[in-house]
mmCIF file of C-alpha atoms in Angstrom:
data_model
loop_
_atom_site.group_PDB
_atom_site.id
_atom_site.type_symbol
_atom_site.label_atom_id
_atom_site.label_comp_id
_atom_site.label_asym_id
_atom_site.label_seq_id
_atom_site.Cartn_x
_atom_site.Cartn_y
_atom_site.Cartn_z
ATOM 1 C CA MET A 416 104.587 162.954 81.238
ATOM 2 C CA ASP A 417 103.246 160.383 83.686
ATOM 3 C CA PRO A 418 99.442 160.714 84.032
ATOM 4 C CA ALA A 419 99.585 158.794 87.318
ATOM 5 C CA GLU A 420 101.182 161.902 88.824
ATOM 6 C CA PHE A 421 97.777 163.555 88.738
ATOM 7 C CA GLY A 422 95.809 160.651 90.175
ATOM 8 C CA TYR A 423 93.096 158.356 88.860
ATOM 9 C CA SER A 424 89.372 158.514 89.534
ATOM 10 C CA THR A 425 87.818 155.818 91.685
ATOM 11 C CA LEU A 426 84.288 156.938 90.777
ATOM 12 C CA GLU A 427 82.720 156.276 87.395
ATOM 13 C CA MET A 428 83.470 158.909 84.779
ATOM 14 C CA LYS A 429 80.903 159.747 82.124
ATOM 15 C CA HIS A 430 81.889 159.523 78.467
ATOM 16 C CA ALA A 431 78.547 160.185 76.777
ATOM 17 C CA PRO A 432 75.359 162.117 77.622
ATOM 18 C CA TYR A 433 73.531 160.549 80.563
ATOM 19 C CA GLY A 434 70.401 160.974 82.703
ATOM 20 C CA PRO A 435 69.657 164.660 83.281
ATOM 21 C CA ILE A 436 71.741 165.933 80.355
ATOM 22 C CA THR A 437 70.397 163.791 77.513
ATOM 23 C CA PRO A 438 68.621 165.557 74.636
ATOM 24 C CA GLU A 439 65.367 163.943 75.750
ATOM 25 C CA ALA A 440 65.710 165.230 79.307
ATOM 26 C CA LEU A 441 66.506 168.747 78.082
ATOM 27 C CA LYS A 442 63.910 168.978 75.319
ATOM 28 C CA ASP A 443 62.521 172.551 75.211
ATOM 29 C CA SER A 444 64.307 173.415 78.485
ATOM 30 C CA ASN A 445 65.991 176.414 76.840
ATOM 31 C CA LYS A 446 63.098 177.353 74.597
ATOM 32 C CA GLY A 447 62.928 181.090 73.999
ATOM 33 C CA LYS A 448 66.570 181.702 74.972
ATOM 34 C CA ILE A 449 69.252 183.155 72.722
ATOM 35 C CA ALA A 450 72.715 181.599 72.947
ATOM 36 C CA VAL A 451 76.066 182.645 71.468
ATOM 37 C CA VAL A 452 78.789 180.058 70.855
ATOM 38 C CA THR A 453 82.303 181.041 69.769
ATOM 39 C CA GLY A 454 84.556 178.725 67.781
ATOM 40 C CA ALA A 455 81.466 176.871 66.551
ATOM 41 C CA ALA A 456 82.647 175.677 63.132
ATOM 42 C CA GLN A 457 83.567 172.166 64.204
ATOM 43 C CA GLY A 458 84.291 169.754 67.036
ATOM 44 C CA ILE A 459 83.285 170.794 70.540
ATOM 45 C CA GLY A 460 81.926 174.178 69.490
ATOM 46 C CA ALA A 461 79.659 172.631 66.859
ATOM 47 C CA ALA A 462 78.403 170.070 69.388
ATOM 48 C CA ILE A 463 77.646 172.814 71.924
ATOM 49 C CA ALA A 464 75.668 174.823 69.383
ATOM 50 C CA GLU A 465 73.681 171.772 68.272
ATOM 51 C CA ALA A 466 72.940 170.711 71.872
ATOM 52 C CA LEU A 467 71.643 174.184 72.692
ATOM 53 C CA ALA A 468 69.487 174.104 69.568
ATOM 54 C CA LYS A 469 68.126 170.681 70.533
ATOM 55 C CA SER A 470 67.132 172.134 73.911
ATOM 56 C CA GLY A 471 65.131 174.849 72.172
ATOM 57 C CA ALA A 472 67.519 177.811 72.162
ATOM 58 C CA SER A 473 68.072 179.961 69.106
ATOM 59 C CA VAL A 474 71.793 180.216 68.458
ATOM 60 C CA ALA A 475 74.309 182.651 67.068
ATOM 61 C CA ILE A 476 77.444 180.830 65.982
ATOM 62 C CA LEU A 477 80.797 182.571 65.572
ATOM 63 C CA ASP A 478 84.012 181.580 63.836
ATOM 64 C CA LEU A 479 86.592 183.151 61.562
ATOM 65 C CA SER A 480 84.430 182.750 58.453
ATOM 66 C CA VAL A 481 80.763 182.154 57.708
ATOM 67 C CA GLU A 482 81.731 179.450 55.213
ATOM 68 C CA LYS A 483 83.296 177.349 57.969
ATOM 69 C CA LEU A 484 80.037 177.539 59.921
ATOM 70 C CA ALA A 485 77.815 176.071 57.188
ATOM 71 C CA LYS A 486 77.605 172.516 58.598
ATOM 72 C CA THR A 487 76.963 173.705 62.146
ATOM 73 C CA LYS A 488 74.283 176.101 60.933
ATOM 74 C CA GLU A 489 72.535 173.350 59.006
ATOM 75 C CA ALA A 490 72.625 170.949 61.976
ATOM 76 C CA CYS A 491 71.149 173.572 64.286
ATOM 77 C CA GLU A 492 68.453 174.627 61.843
ATOM 78 C CA LYS A 493 67.246 171.020 61.684
ATOM 79 C CA GLN A 494 66.168 171.478 65.311
ATOM 80 C CA GLY A 495 63.612 174.070 64.237
ATOM 81 C CA VAL A 496 65.257 177.070 65.897
ATOM 82 C CA LYS A 497 66.576 180.349 64.517
ATOM 83 C CA VAL A 498 70.289 180.327 63.679
ATOM 84 C CA ARG A 499 72.633 183.110 62.651
ATOM 85 C CA ALA A 500 76.261 182.660 61.566
ATOM 86 C CA HIS A 501 78.786 185.446 62.029
ATOM 87 C CA ALA A 502 82.394 185.809 60.902
ATOM 88 C CA CYS A 503 84.363 187.151 63.852
ATOM 89 C CA ASP A 504 87.888 187.244 65.196
ATOM 90 C CA VAL A 505 87.058 186.967 68.891
ATOM 91 C CA THR A 506 90.161 188.921 69.873
ATOM 92 C CA ASN A 507 88.724 192.010 68.139
ATOM 93 C CA GLY A 508 86.633 193.862 70.715
ATOM 94 C CA GLY A 509 85.097 196.245 68.201
ATOM 95 C CA ARG A 510 83.971 193.422 65.936
ATOM 96 C CA LEU A 511 82.554 191.502 68.894
ATOM 97 C CA LYS A 512 80.355 194.423 69.860
ATOM 98 C CA GLU A 513 79.112 194.706 66.277
ATOM 99 C CA VAL A 514 78.267 191.001 66.208
ATOM 100 C CA PHE A 515 76.483 191.045 69.567
ATOM 101 C CA ASP A 516 74.470 194.084 68.468
ATOM 102 C CA GLU A 517 73.524 192.251 65.250
ATOM 103 C CA VAL A 518 72.550 189.115 67.175
ATOM 104 C CA GLU A 519 70.295 191.028 69.533
ATOM 105 C CA LYS A 520 68.709 192.902 66.630
ATOM 106 C CA GLU A 521 68.061 189.692 64.657
ATOM 107 C CA LEU A 522 67.284 187.161 67.406
ATOM 108 C CA GLY A 523 66.666 189.066 70.637
ATOM 109 C CA ASN A 524 68.490 189.607 73.913
ATOM 110 C CA ILE A 525 71.369 187.222 74.506
ATOM 111 C CA ASP A 526 70.812 184.894 77.476
ATOM 112 C CA VAL A 527 73.702 182.436 77.191
ATOM 113 C CA LEU A 528 77.347 182.878 76.190
ATOM 114 C CA VAL A 529 79.663 179.928 75.601
ATOM 115 C CA ASN A 530 83.327 180.888 75.168
ATOM 116 C CA ASN A 531 84.666 177.892 73.271
ATOM 117 C CA ALA A 532 87.127 179.336 70.725
ATOM 118 C CA GLY A 533 90.666 178.204 71.491
ATOM 119 C CA ILE A 534 94.023 177.378 69.927
ATOM 120 C CA LEU A 535 97.069 175.305 70.874
ATOM 121 C CA ASP A 536 100.657 175.429 69.655
ATOM 122 C CA GLN A 537 102.506 172.360 70.930
ATOM 123 C CA ARG A 538 106.037 173.637 71.304
ATOM 124 C CA PRO A 539 108.484 174.184 74.185
ATOM 125 C CA PHE A 540 108.690 177.834 75.153
ATOM 126 C CA ILE A 541 112.417 178.033 74.417
ATOM 127 C CA MET A 542 111.708 177.072 70.786
ATOM 128 C CA ALA A 543 108.609 179.245 70.439
ATOM 129 C CA ASP A 544 108.081 182.384 68.452
ATOM 130 C CA PHE A 545 106.828 184.743 71.144
ATOM 131 C CA ASN A 546 104.074 186.224 69.000
ATOM 132 C CA THR A 547 102.728 182.758 68.232
ATOM 133 C CA PHE A 548 102.900 181.887 71.911
ATOM 134 C CA TRP A 549 101.093 185.100 72.869
ATOM 135 C CA ARG A 550 98.399 184.542 70.271
ATOM 136 C CA GLN A 551 97.258 181.575 72.404
ATOM 137 C CA ILE A 552 96.823 183.925 75.364
ATOM 138 C CA GLU A 553 94.891 186.329 73.151
ATOM 139 C CA VAL A 554 92.463 183.716 71.809
ATOM 140 C CA ASN A 555 92.113 181.536 74.916
ATOM 141 C CA PHE A 556 92.001 184.238 77.598
ATOM 142 C CA LYS A 557 91.717 187.766 76.224
ATOM 143 C CA ALA A 558 88.849 186.828 73.887
ATOM 144 C CA PRO A 559 86.591 185.311 76.594
ATOM 145 C CA LEU A 560 87.190 188.361 78.766
ATOM 146 C CA LEU A 561 86.277 190.612 75.835
ATOM 147 C CA THR A 562 83.018 188.755 75.204
ATOM 148 C CA ILE A 563 82.175 188.799 78.914
ATOM 149 C CA HIS A 564 83.057 192.489 79.253
ATOM 150 C CA THR A 565 80.789 193.273 76.314
ATOM 151 C CA LEU A 566 77.833 191.246 77.590
ATOM 152 C CA LEU A 567 77.981 191.757 81.361
ATOM 153 C CA PRO A 568 76.422 195.246 81.308
ATOM 154 C CA ARG A 569 73.534 193.833 79.272
ATOM 155 C CA PHE A 570 73.130 190.921 81.695
ATOM 156 C CA ARG A 571 73.231 193.404 84.576
ATOM 157 C CA ASP A 572 70.519 195.553 83.019
ATOM 158 C CA ARG A 573 68.317 192.515 82.385
ATOM 159 C CA GLY A 574 69.160 190.879 85.716
ATOM 160 C CA ALA A 575 70.068 187.484 84.281
ATOM 161 C CA GLY A 576 72.590 185.613 82.144
ATOM 162 C CA CYS A 577 74.646 182.438 81.853
ATOM 163 C CA ILE A 578 78.331 182.320 80.870
ATOM 164 C CA ILE A 579 80.160 179.059 80.210
ATOM 165 C CA ASN A 580 83.919 179.243 79.692
ATOM 166 C CA ILE A 581 85.362 176.134 78.085
ATOM 167 C CA ALA A 582 88.457 175.514 80.164
ATOM 168 C CA SER A 583 90.626 172.400 80.244
ATOM 169 C CA ARG A 584 92.043 169.873 82.659
ATOM 170 C CA SER A 585 95.314 171.357 81.442
ATOM 171 C CA ALA A 586 94.508 174.359 83.645
ATOM 172 C CA THR A 587 95.164 172.174 86.697
ATOM 173 C CA VAL A 588 98.304 170.285 85.665
ATOM 174 C CA ASP A 589 101.778 170.957 84.267
ATOM 175 C CA VAL A 590 102.017 169.820 80.651
ATOM 176 C CA PRO A 591 105.359 170.515 78.942
ATOM 177 C CA MET A 592 105.270 172.073 75.472
ATOM 178 C CA THR A 593 101.830 173.649 76.045
ATOM 179 C CA LEU A 594 102.753 176.707 78.121
ATOM 180 C CA GLY A 595 100.480 179.112 76.250
ATOM 181 C CA TYR A 596 97.535 176.742 76.485
ATOM 182 C CA VAL A 597 97.807 175.688 80.136
ATOM 183 C CA THR A 598 98.509 179.255 81.272
ATOM 184 C CA SER A 599 95.561 180.739 79.393
ATOM 185 C CA LYS A 600 93.166 178.020 80.573
ATOM 186 C CA ALA A 601 94.264 178.421 84.199
ATOM 187 C CA ALA A 602 93.732 182.166 83.903
ATOM 188 C CA LEU A 603 90.266 181.570 82.460
ATOM 189 C CA ALA A 604 89.311 179.285 85.344
ATOM 190 C CA ARG A 605 90.562 181.825 87.898
ATOM 191 C CA ALA A 606 88.666 184.598 86.131
ATOM 192 C CA THR A 607 85.485 182.520 86.319
ATOM 193 C CA HIS A 608 85.852 182.047 90.088
ATOM 194 C CA THR A 609 86.558 185.731 90.647
ATOM 195 C CA LEU A 610 83.830 187.062 88.367
ATOM 196 C CA GLN A 611 81.222 185.021 90.224
ATOM 197 C CA ARG A 612 82.404 186.684 93.448
ATOM 198 C CA GLU A 613 81.946 190.038 91.726
ATOM 199 C CA MET A 614 78.388 189.055 90.818
ATOM 200 C CA VAL A 615 77.784 188.781 94.568
ATOM 201 C CA LEU A 616 79.060 192.341 95.031
ATOM 202 C CA GLU A 617 76.789 193.531 92.220
ATOM 203 C CA LYS A 618 73.806 191.691 93.752
ATOM 204 C CA LEU A 619 73.568 189.677 90.540
ATOM 205 C CA ASP A 620 74.340 186.311 92.134
ATOM 206 C CA PRO A 621 72.903 183.774 91.319
ATOM 207 C CA ALA A 622 70.922 185.370 88.475
ATOM 208 C CA VAL A 623 74.138 185.790 86.476
ATOM 209 C CA HIS A 624 75.937 182.477 86.740
ATOM 210 C CA LEU A 625 79.352 181.502 85.336
ATOM 211 C CA TYR A 626 81.139 178.178 84.928
ATOM 212 C CA ALA A 627 84.577 176.963 83.836
ATOM 213 C CA LEU A 628 84.013 173.641 82.091
ATOM 214 C CA HIS A 629 86.498 170.975 81.066
ATOM 215 C CA PRO A 630 85.029 169.411 77.897
ATOM 216 C CA GLY A 631 86.441 165.938 78.525
ATOM 217 C CA GLY A 632 88.990 164.056 76.472
ATOM 218 C CA VAL A 633 87.862 164.944 72.952
ATOM 219 C CA LEU A 634 90.306 164.275 70.124
ATOM 220 C CA THR A 635 89.671 167.453 68.160
ATOM 221 C CA GLY A 636 91.795 168.803 65.349
ATOM 222 C CA MET A 637 93.504 171.036 67.912
ATOM 223 C CA GLY A 638 94.372 168.275 70.368
ATOM 224 C CA GLY A 639 95.275 165.654 67.810
ATOM 225 C CA SER A 640 97.275 167.697 65.347
ATOM 226 C CA GLY A 641 100.547 167.225 67.191
ATOM 227 C CA ALA A 642 103.742 169.249 67.137
ATOM 228 C CA SER A 643 105.709 170.670 64.210
ATOM 229 C CA GLN A 644 108.400 168.563 62.622
ATOM 230 C CA ASP A 645 111.307 170.414 64.287
ATOM 231 C CA VAL A 646 109.772 169.678 67.707
ATOM 232 C CA LEU A 647 109.155 166.030 66.785
ATOM 233 C CA ASP A 648 112.748 165.663 65.610
ATOM 234 C CA LYS A 649 114.050 166.851 68.966
ATOM 235 C CA TYR A 650 111.532 165.426 71.443
ATOM 236 C CA GLY A 651 109.653 162.654 69.637
ATOM 237 C CA ASP A 652 105.894 162.362 69.277
ATOM 238 C CA VAL A 653 103.886 162.168 72.505
ATOM 239 C CA ARG A 654 101.070 160.617 70.480
ATOM 240 C CA ASP A 655 103.203 157.499 70.155
ATOM 241 C CA GLU A 656 102.964 156.961 73.912
ATOM 242 C CA LYS A 657 100.170 154.556 74.851
ATOM 243 C CA PHE A 658 98.721 156.754 77.592
ATOM 244 C CA PHE A 659 98.158 159.675 75.215
ATOM 245 C CA MET A 660 95.404 158.136 73.120
ATOM 246 C CA GLU A 661 93.777 156.682 76.238
ATOM 247 C CA LEU A 662 93.156 160.250 77.402
ATOM 248 C CA PHE A 663 90.765 160.800 74.493
ATOM 249 C CA LYS A 664 87.675 158.661 74.862
ATOM 250 C CA ASP A 665 84.860 161.239 74.932
ATOM 251 C CA GLY A 666 82.636 162.466 72.154
ATOM 252 C CA PRO A 667 81.982 166.213 71.896
ATOM 253 C CA GLU A 668 78.287 165.588 72.618
ATOM 254 C CA LEU A 669 79.067 165.103 76.324
ATOM 255 C CA CYS A 670 80.325 168.684 76.610
ATOM 256 C CA GLY A 671 77.564 169.969 74.349
ATOM 257 C CA GLN A 672 74.793 168.487 76.463
ATOM 258 C CA THR A 673 76.469 169.627 79.692
ATOM 259 C CA CYS A 674 76.461 173.183 78.344
ATOM 260 C CA ALA A 675 72.785 172.901 77.437
ATOM 261 C CA TRP A 676 72.059 171.675 80.988
ATOM 262 C CA LEU A 677 74.022 174.523 82.580
ATOM 263 C CA ALA A 678 72.209 177.014 80.346
ATOM 264 C CA THR A 679 68.880 175.927 81.855
ATOM 265 C CA GLY A 680 69.993 177.115 85.293
ATOM 266 C CA GLN A 681 69.614 173.671 86.857
ATOM 267 C CA GLY A 682 73.279 173.767 87.872
ATOM 268 C CA LYS A 683 73.294 177.198 89.531
ATOM 269 C CA GLU A 684 74.538 175.691 92.800
ATOM 270 C CA LEU A 685 77.757 174.950 90.916
ATOM 271 C CA ARG A 686 78.218 178.521 89.660
ATOM 272 C CA GLY A 687 81.691 179.986 89.780
ATOM 273 C CA LEU A 688 83.280 176.533 89.962
ATOM 274 C CA TYR A 689 85.558 174.535 87.706
ATOM 275 C CA LEU A 690 83.624 171.540 86.393
ATOM 276 C CA ASP A 691 84.662 168.410 84.507
ATOM 277 C CA CYS A 692 81.834 167.290 82.218
ATOM 278 C CA ARG A 693 82.799 163.652 82.826
ATOM 279 C CA GLN A 694 81.733 164.008 86.460
ATOM 280 C CA ASP A 695 78.062 163.325 87.266
ATOM 281 C CA VAL A 696 76.300 166.652 87.834
ATOM 282 C CA GLU A 697 73.755 165.075 90.159
ATOM 283 C CA ARG A 698 76.562 163.772 92.365
ATOM 284 C CA LEU A 699 78.111 167.238 92.512
ATOM 285 C CA LEU A 700 74.771 168.830 93.339
ATOM 286 C CA GLY A 701 74.226 166.191 96.003
ATOM 287 C CA VAL A 702 77.385 167.275 97.813
ATOM 288 C CA GLY A 703 75.999 170.807 97.993
ATOM 289 C CA ARG A 704 77.432 174.223 97.285
ATOM 290 C CA GLU A 705 78.265 175.008 100.896
ATOM 291 C CA LYS A 706 80.438 171.927 101.314
ATOM 292 C CA LEU A 707 82.155 172.377 97.945
ATOM 293 C CA LEU A 708 83.106 175.958 98.782
ATOM 294 C CA LYS A 709 84.104 175.240 102.369
ATOM 295 C CA GLU A 710 86.425 172.417 101.324
ATOM 296 C CA LYS A 711 87.698 174.355 98.286
ATOM 297 C CA LYS A 712 86.558 171.682 95.855
ATOM 298 C CA ASN A 713 86.385 172.419 92.137
ATOM 299 C CA VAL A 714 88.444 175.590 92.438
ATOM 300 C CA LEU A 715 92.054 176.333 91.561
ATOM 301 C CA THR A 716 94.081 176.459 94.740
ATOM 302 C CA VAL A 717 97.525 175.871 96.259
ATOM 303 C CA ASN A 718 98.072 173.433 99.098
ATOM 304 C CA PHE A 719 100.786 174.791 101.394
ATOM 305 C CA LEU A 720 102.799 172.859 103.936
ATOM 306 C CA GLU A 721 100.655 172.176 106.989
ATOM 307 C CA GLY A 722 100.777 175.109 109.375
ATOM 308 C CA TYR A 723 101.443 177.709 106.703
ATOM 309 C CA ALA A 724 98.528 179.767 105.472
ATOM 310 C CA ASN A 725 97.863 183.486 105.877
ATOM 311 C CA GLU A 726 98.587 185.723 108.842
ATOM 312 C CA PRO A 727 95.703 185.686 111.368
#
């Protein structure tokens, strides 16, 4: 894969919390809110939960086992907020409803949902076990839609809510051997765009605001684990290529603090859009929502040959 195919930024990219999204700038900005973070045991999910706690939100953290959540729970509790840990397979709709009911009973009405749980199997489709491939679609796409479907009626009844879907730059590019991942992340970004349009129909826009967020180049266990030996034997190890490691230069705190900032509502003008947390939020806000939408910026789209569009 040649990264130059997708272009290089000429503007400065952020690789750590900055200006409006630092913990100091967001201190107490989410005080009194209740946030749910899926896949919170480690890496990006743990950083998101801790950033929300630092901004004053009480947090419910979800992962496959409570034991895996111990470190995240401890880090969040140090911020002086209420924290609850729940074991949950996010592809299980019945269990999700139970957990959300428990959260609202223990902490209060949920205000913020961050869909972070995700998996990746680095393997060409022709060599894949279909069930393993499909499991990526279940965790990365079905699960966020289940959480949203469970919470949206509650947000509607209360007239407010924030949903952040952790997407990926992979949603916008073609990356061989990651078909399940790129497909599910593209679907999640498209769902985010469309659901925000539905909030307009429901007269819930902008009170209920959604975002698809690329977390930056974070070398998590998922991204750095590499392919299985049979794939390596046939195709080699992409991690040996110089460009690969250069893609990962961001700490998870950048995504965590961006989520905390979005949860405050300060980024509502960017609702329904696909965001890259390495891009300065103040610069995006400065462009303005109207211009971004008119020029189809920060949305998934297809550029046809000039002259071809839709029938008039």
